[in-house]
PDB file of C-alpha atoms and ligand atoms in Angstrom:
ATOM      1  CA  UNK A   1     121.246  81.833 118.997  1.00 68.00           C
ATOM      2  CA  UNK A   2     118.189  79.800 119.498  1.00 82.00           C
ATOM      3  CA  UNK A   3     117.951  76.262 118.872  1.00 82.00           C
ATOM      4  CA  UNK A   4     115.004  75.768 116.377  1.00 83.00           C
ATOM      5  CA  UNK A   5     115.468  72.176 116.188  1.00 86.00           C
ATOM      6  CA  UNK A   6     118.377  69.194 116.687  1.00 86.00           C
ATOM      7  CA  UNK A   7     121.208  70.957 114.498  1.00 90.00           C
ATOM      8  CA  UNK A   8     118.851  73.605 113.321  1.00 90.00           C
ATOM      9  CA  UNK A   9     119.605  77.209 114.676  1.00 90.00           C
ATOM     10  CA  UNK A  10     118.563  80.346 114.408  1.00 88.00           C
ATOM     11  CA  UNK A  11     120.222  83.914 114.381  1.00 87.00           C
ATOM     12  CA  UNK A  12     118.848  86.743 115.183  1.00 85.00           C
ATOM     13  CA  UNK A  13     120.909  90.441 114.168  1.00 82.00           C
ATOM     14  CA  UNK A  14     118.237  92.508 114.878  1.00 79.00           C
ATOM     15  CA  UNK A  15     119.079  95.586 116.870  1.00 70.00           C
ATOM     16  CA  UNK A  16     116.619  97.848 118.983  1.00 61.00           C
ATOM     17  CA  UNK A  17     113.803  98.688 116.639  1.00 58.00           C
ATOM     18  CA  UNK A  18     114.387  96.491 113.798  1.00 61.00           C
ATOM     19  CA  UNK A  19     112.676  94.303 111.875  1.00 64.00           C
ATOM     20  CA  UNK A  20     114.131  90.651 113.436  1.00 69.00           C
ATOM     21  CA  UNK A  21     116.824  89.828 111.001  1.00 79.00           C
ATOM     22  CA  UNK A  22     118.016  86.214 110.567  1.00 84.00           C
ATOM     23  CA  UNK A  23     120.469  84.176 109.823  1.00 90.00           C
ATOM     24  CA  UNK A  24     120.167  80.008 110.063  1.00 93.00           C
ATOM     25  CA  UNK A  25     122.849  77.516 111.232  1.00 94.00           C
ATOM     26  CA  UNK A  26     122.556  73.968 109.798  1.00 95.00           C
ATOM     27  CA  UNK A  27     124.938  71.564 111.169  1.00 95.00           C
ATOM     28  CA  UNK A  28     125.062  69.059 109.573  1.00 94.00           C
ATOM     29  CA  UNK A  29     127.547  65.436 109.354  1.00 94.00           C
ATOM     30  CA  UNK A  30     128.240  67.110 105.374  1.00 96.00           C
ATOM     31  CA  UNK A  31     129.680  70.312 107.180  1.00 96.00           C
ATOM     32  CA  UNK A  32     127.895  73.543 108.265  1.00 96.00           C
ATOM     33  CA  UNK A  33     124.916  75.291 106.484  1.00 97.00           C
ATOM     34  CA  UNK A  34     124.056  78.694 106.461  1.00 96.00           C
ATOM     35  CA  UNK A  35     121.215  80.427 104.922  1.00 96.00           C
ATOM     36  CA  UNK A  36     121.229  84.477 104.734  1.00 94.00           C
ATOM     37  CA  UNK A  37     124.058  86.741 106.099  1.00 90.00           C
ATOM     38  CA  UNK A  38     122.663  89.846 107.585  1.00 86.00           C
ATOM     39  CA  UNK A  39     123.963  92.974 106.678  1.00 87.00           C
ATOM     40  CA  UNK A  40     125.750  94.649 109.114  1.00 88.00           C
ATOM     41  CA  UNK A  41     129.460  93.916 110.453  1.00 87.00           C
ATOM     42  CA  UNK A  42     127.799  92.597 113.987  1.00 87.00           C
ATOM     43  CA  UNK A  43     125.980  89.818 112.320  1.00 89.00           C
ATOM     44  CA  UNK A  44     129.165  88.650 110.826  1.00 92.00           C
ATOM     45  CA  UNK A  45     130.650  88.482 114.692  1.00 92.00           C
ATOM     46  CA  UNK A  46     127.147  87.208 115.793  1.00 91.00           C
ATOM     47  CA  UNK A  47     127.698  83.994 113.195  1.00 93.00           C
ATOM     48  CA  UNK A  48     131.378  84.005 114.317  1.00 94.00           C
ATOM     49  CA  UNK A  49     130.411  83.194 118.281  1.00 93.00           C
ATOM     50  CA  UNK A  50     127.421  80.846 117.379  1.00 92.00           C
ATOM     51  CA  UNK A  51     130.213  78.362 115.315  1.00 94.00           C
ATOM     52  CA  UNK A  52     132.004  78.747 117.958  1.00 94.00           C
ATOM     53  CA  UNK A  53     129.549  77.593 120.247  1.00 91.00           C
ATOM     54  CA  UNK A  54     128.886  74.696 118.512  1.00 91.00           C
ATOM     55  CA  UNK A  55     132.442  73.987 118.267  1.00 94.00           C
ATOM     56  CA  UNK A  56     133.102  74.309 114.802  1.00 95.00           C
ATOM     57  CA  UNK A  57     135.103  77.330 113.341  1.00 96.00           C
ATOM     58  CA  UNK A  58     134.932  79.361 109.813  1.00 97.00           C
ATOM     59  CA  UNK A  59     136.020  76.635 107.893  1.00 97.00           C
ATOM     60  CA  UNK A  60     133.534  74.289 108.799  1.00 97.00           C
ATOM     61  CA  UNK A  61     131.199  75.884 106.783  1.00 97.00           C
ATOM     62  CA  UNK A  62     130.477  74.274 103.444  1.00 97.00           C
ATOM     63  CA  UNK A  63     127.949  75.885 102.012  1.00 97.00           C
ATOM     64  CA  UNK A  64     125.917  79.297 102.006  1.00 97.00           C
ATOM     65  CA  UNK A  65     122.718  79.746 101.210  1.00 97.00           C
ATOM     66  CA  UNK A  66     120.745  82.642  99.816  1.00 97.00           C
ATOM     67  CA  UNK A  67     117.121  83.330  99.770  1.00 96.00           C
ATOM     68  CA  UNK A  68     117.052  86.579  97.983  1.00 95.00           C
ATOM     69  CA  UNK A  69     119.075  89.871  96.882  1.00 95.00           C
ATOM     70  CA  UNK A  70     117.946  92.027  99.132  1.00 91.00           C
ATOM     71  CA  UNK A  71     120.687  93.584 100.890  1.00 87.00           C
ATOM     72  CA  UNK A  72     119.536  92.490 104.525  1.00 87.00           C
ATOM     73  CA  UNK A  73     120.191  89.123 103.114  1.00 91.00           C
ATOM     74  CA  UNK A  74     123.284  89.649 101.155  1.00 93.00           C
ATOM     75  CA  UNK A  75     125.475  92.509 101.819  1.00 92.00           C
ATOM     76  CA  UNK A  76     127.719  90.181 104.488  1.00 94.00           C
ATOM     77  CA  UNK A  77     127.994  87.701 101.483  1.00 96.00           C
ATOM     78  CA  UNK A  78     131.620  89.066 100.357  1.00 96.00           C
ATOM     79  CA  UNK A  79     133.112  88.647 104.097  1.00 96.00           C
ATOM     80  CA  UNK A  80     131.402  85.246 104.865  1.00 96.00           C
ATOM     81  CA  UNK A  81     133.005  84.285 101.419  1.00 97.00           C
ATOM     82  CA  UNK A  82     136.699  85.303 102.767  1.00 97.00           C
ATOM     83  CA  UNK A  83     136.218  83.716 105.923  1.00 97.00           C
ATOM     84  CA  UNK A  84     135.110  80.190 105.033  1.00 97.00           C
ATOM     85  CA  UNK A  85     135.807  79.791 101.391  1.00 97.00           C
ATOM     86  CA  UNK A  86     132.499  78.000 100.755  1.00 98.00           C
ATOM     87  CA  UNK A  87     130.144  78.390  97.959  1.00 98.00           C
ATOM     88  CA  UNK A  88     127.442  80.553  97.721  1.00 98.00           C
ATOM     89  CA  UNK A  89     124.693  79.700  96.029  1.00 98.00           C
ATOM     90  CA  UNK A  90     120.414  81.250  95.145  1.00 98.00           C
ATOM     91  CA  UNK A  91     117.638  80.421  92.255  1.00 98.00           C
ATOM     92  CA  UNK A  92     118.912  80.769  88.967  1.00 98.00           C
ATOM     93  CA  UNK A  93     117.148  83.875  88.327  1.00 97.00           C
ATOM     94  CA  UNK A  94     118.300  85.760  91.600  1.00 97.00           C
ATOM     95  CA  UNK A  95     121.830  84.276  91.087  1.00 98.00           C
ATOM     96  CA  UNK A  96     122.787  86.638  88.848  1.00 98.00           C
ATOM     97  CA  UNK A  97     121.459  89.713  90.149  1.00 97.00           C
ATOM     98  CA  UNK A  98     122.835  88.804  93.910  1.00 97.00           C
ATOM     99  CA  UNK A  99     126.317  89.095  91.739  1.00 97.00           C
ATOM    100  CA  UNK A 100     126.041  91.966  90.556  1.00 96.00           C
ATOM    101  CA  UNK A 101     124.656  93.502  93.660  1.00 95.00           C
ATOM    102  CA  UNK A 102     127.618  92.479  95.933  1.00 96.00           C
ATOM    103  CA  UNK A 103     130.776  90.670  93.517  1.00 96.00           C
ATOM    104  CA  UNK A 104     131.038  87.036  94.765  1.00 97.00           C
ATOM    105  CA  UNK A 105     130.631  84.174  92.583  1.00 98.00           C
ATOM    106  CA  UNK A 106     126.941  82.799  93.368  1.00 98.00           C
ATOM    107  CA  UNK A 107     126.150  79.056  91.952  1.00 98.00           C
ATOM    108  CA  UNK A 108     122.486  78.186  90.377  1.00 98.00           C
ATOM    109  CA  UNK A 109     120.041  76.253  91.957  1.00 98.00           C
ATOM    110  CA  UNK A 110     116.915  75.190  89.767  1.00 98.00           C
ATOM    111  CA  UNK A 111     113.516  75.018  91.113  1.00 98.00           C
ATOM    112  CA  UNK A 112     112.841  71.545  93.116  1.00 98.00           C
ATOM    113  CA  UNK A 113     116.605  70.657  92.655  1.00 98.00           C
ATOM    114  CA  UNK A 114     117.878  68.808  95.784  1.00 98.00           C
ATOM    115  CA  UNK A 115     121.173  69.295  97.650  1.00 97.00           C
ATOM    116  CA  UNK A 116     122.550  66.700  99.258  1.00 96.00           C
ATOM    117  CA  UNK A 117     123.454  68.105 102.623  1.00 95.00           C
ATOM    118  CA  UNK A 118     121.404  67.283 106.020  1.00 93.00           C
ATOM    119  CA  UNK A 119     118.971  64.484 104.782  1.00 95.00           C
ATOM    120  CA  UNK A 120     118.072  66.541 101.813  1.00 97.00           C
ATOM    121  CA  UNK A 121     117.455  70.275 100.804  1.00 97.00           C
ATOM    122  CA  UNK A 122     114.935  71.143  98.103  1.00 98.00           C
ATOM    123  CA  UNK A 123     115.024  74.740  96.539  1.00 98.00           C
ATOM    124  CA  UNK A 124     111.325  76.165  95.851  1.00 98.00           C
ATOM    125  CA  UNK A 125     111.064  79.063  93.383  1.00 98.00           C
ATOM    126  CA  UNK A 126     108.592  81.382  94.357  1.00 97.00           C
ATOM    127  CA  UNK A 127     108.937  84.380  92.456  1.00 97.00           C
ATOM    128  CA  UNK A 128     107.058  88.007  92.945  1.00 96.00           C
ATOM    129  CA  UNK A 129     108.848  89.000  96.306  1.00 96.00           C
ATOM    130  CA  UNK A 130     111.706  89.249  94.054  1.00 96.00           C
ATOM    131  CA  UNK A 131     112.531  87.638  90.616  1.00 96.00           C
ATOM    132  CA  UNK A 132     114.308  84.407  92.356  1.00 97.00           C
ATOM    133  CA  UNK A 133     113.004  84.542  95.682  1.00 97.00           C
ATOM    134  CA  UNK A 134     113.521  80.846  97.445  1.00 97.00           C
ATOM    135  CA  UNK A 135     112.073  79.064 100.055  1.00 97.00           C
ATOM    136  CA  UNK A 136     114.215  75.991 101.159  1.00 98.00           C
ATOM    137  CA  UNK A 137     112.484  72.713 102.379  1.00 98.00           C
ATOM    138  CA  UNK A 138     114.328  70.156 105.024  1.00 97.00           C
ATOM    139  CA  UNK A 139     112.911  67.213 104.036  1.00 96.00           C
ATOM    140  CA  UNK A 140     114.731  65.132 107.069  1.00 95.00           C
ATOM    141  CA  UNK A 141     113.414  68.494 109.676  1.00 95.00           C
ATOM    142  CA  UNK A 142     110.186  68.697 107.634  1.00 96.00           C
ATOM    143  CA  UNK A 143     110.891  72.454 107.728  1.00 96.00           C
ATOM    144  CA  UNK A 144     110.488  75.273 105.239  1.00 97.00           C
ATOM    145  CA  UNK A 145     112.845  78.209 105.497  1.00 96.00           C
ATOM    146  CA  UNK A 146     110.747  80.687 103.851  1.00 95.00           C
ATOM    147  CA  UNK A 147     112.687  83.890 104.420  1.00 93.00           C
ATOM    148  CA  UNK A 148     110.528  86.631 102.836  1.00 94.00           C
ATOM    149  CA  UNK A 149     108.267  85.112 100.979  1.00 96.00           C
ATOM    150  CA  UNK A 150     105.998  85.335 104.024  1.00 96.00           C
ATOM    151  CA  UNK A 151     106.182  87.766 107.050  1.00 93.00           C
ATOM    152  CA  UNK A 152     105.091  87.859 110.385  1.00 90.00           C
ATOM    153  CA  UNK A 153     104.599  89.861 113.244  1.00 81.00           C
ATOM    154  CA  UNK A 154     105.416  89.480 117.044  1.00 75.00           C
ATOM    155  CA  UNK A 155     102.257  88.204 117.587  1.00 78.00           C
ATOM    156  CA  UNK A 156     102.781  85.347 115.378  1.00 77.00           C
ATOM    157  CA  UNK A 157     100.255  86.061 112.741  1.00 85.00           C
ATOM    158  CA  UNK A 158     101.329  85.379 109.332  1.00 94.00           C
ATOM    159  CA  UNK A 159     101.169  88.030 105.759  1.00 94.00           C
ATOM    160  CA  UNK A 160     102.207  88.119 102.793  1.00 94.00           C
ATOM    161  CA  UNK A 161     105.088  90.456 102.153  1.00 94.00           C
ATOM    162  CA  UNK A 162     104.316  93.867 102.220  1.00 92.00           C
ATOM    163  CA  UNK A 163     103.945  95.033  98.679  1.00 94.00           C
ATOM    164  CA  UNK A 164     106.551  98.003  99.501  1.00 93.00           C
ATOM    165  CA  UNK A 165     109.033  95.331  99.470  1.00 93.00           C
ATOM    166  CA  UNK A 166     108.024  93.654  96.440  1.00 94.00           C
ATOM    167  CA  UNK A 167     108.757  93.265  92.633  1.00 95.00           C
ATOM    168  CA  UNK A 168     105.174  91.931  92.391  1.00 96.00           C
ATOM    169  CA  UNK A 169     102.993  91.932  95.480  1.00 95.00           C
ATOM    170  CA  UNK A 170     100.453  90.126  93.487  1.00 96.00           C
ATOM    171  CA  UNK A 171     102.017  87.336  92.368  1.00 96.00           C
ATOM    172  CA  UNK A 172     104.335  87.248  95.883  1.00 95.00           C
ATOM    173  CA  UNK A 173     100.882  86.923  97.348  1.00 96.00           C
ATOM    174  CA  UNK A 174      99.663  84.567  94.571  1.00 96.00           C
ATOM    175  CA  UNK A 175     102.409  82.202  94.608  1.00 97.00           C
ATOM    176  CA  UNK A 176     102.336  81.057  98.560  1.00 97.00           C
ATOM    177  CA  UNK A 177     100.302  78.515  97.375  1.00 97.00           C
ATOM    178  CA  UNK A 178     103.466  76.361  96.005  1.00 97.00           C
ATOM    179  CA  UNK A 179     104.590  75.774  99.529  1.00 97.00           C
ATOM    180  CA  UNK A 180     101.223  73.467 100.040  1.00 97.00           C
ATOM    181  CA  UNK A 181     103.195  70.845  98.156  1.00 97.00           C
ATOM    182  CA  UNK A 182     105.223  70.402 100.993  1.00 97.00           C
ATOM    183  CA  UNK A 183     104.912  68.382 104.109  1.00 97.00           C
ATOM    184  CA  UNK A 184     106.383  70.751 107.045  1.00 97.00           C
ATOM    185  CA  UNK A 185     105.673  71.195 110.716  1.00 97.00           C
ATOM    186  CA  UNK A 186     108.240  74.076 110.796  1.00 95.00           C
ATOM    187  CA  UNK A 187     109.138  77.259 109.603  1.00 95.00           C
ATOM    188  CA  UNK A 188     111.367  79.946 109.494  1.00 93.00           C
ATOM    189  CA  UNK A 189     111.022  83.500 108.564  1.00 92.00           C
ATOM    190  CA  UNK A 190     113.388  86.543 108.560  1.00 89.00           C
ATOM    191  CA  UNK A 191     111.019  89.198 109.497  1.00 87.00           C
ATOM    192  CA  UNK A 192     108.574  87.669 112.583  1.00 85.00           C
ATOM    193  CA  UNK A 193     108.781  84.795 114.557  1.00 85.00           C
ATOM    194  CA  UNK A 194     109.613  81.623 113.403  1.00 87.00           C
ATOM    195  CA  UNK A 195     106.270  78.603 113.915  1.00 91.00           C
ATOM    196  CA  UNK A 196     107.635  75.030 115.726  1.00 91.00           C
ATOM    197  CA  UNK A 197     105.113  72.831 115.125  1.00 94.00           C
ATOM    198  CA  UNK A 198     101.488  73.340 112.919  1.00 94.00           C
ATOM    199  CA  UNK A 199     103.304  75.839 110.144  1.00 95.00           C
ATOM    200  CA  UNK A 200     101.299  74.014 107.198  1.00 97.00           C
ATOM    201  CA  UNK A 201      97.931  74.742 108.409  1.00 96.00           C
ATOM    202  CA  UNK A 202      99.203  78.401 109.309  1.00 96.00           C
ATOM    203  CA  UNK A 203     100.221  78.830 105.244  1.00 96.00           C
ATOM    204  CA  UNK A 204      96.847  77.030 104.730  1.00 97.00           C
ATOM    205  CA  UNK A 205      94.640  79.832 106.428  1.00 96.00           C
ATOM    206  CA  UNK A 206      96.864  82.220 104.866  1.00 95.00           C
ATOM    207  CA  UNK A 207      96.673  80.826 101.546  1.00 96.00           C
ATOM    208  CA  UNK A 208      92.821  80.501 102.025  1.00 95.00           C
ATOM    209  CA  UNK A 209      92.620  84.726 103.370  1.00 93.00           C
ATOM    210  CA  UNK A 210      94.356  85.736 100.005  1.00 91.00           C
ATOM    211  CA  UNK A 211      92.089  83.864  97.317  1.00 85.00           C
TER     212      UNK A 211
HETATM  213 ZN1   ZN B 301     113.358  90.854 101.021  1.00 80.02          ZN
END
């Protein structure tokens, strides 16, 4: 597990010649965060030891968090359920269609709502990578966890997601732009390494490269 920031960590379940796979560990004084569950049965022991590590157990998790339905992101969902009993919850559109892809109950966050857990978590829509895809801001961290909706590569450059892995590469590409209204330093991404410190003028560039 690497430490991203104070109470922000990061999980990595990639095995030997994988994409880098992620899961993130908030801990917060409202109980233990996590965004995105991996897929296989290793990431689910992976997340076991890193609680652990921090001293907290299965039950200290209040609340999970999903990006998007893709099943690198979801298909652990119905065992993280069992073991902690918390909530799991994605953008009203992907909602829905993470529930049907895996049976657990998943909760509907609206565009810009804000959950009151670690000094403040807004949900940002931005659609085209998949119907509800979702970044998540950290206002208190002023850091963006912005799963797929932008990838990277080991060098550290930043792309929009490939358009192989896309409802609509176009607007996926498009719709970066919403994460400009956001003051962040940080971010995270599933797929390529994650930027501590200057993220905002990365997404600028990037942003700028795709008019
Ligand atoms: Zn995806």
């Amino acid at each position: 597990m690497v430490k991203v920031l104070e109470n922000l960590y990061s999980i990595d379940h990639s095995e030997a010649g994988d994409h880098s796979l992620e899961t993130w560990v908030l801990n917060c004084k409202e109980g233990v965060v996590l965004v995105d569950g991996g897929m296989r049965e290793t990431a689910v022991e992976n997340i076991g030891e890193e609680l652990k590590s921090m001293g907290k157990g299965w039950r200290d998790v209040k609340l999970i968090l999903v990006t998007h339905k893709h099943g690198d992101h979801v298909k652990n969902l119905p065992r993280l359920v069992e073991l902690t009993g918390a909530p799991v919850k994605a953008e009203e559109h992907e909602a829905p269609l993470i529930e049907a892809a895996v049976g657990v109950k998943v909760g509907k966050l609206k565009h810009k709502q804000v959950l009151d857990f670690c000094g403040g978590v807004e949900v940002i829509h931005v659609p085209g990578h998949s119907e509800g895809n979702a970044c998540y801001y950290l206002r208190k961290y002023k850091a963006l966890i912005a799963g797929d909706t932008i990838f990277g590569d080991p060098q550290g450059s930043l792309n929009p997601p490939p358009e192989r892995y896309c409802l609509d590469v176009g607007q996926a590409t498009r719709e970066i732009r919403r994460l400009l209204d956001y003051e962040f330093d940080h971010m995270l991404i599933t797929h390529g390494k994650d930027i501590v410190g200057g993220a905002k003028e990365k997404v600028e560039r990037l942003v700028e490269e795709h008019r």
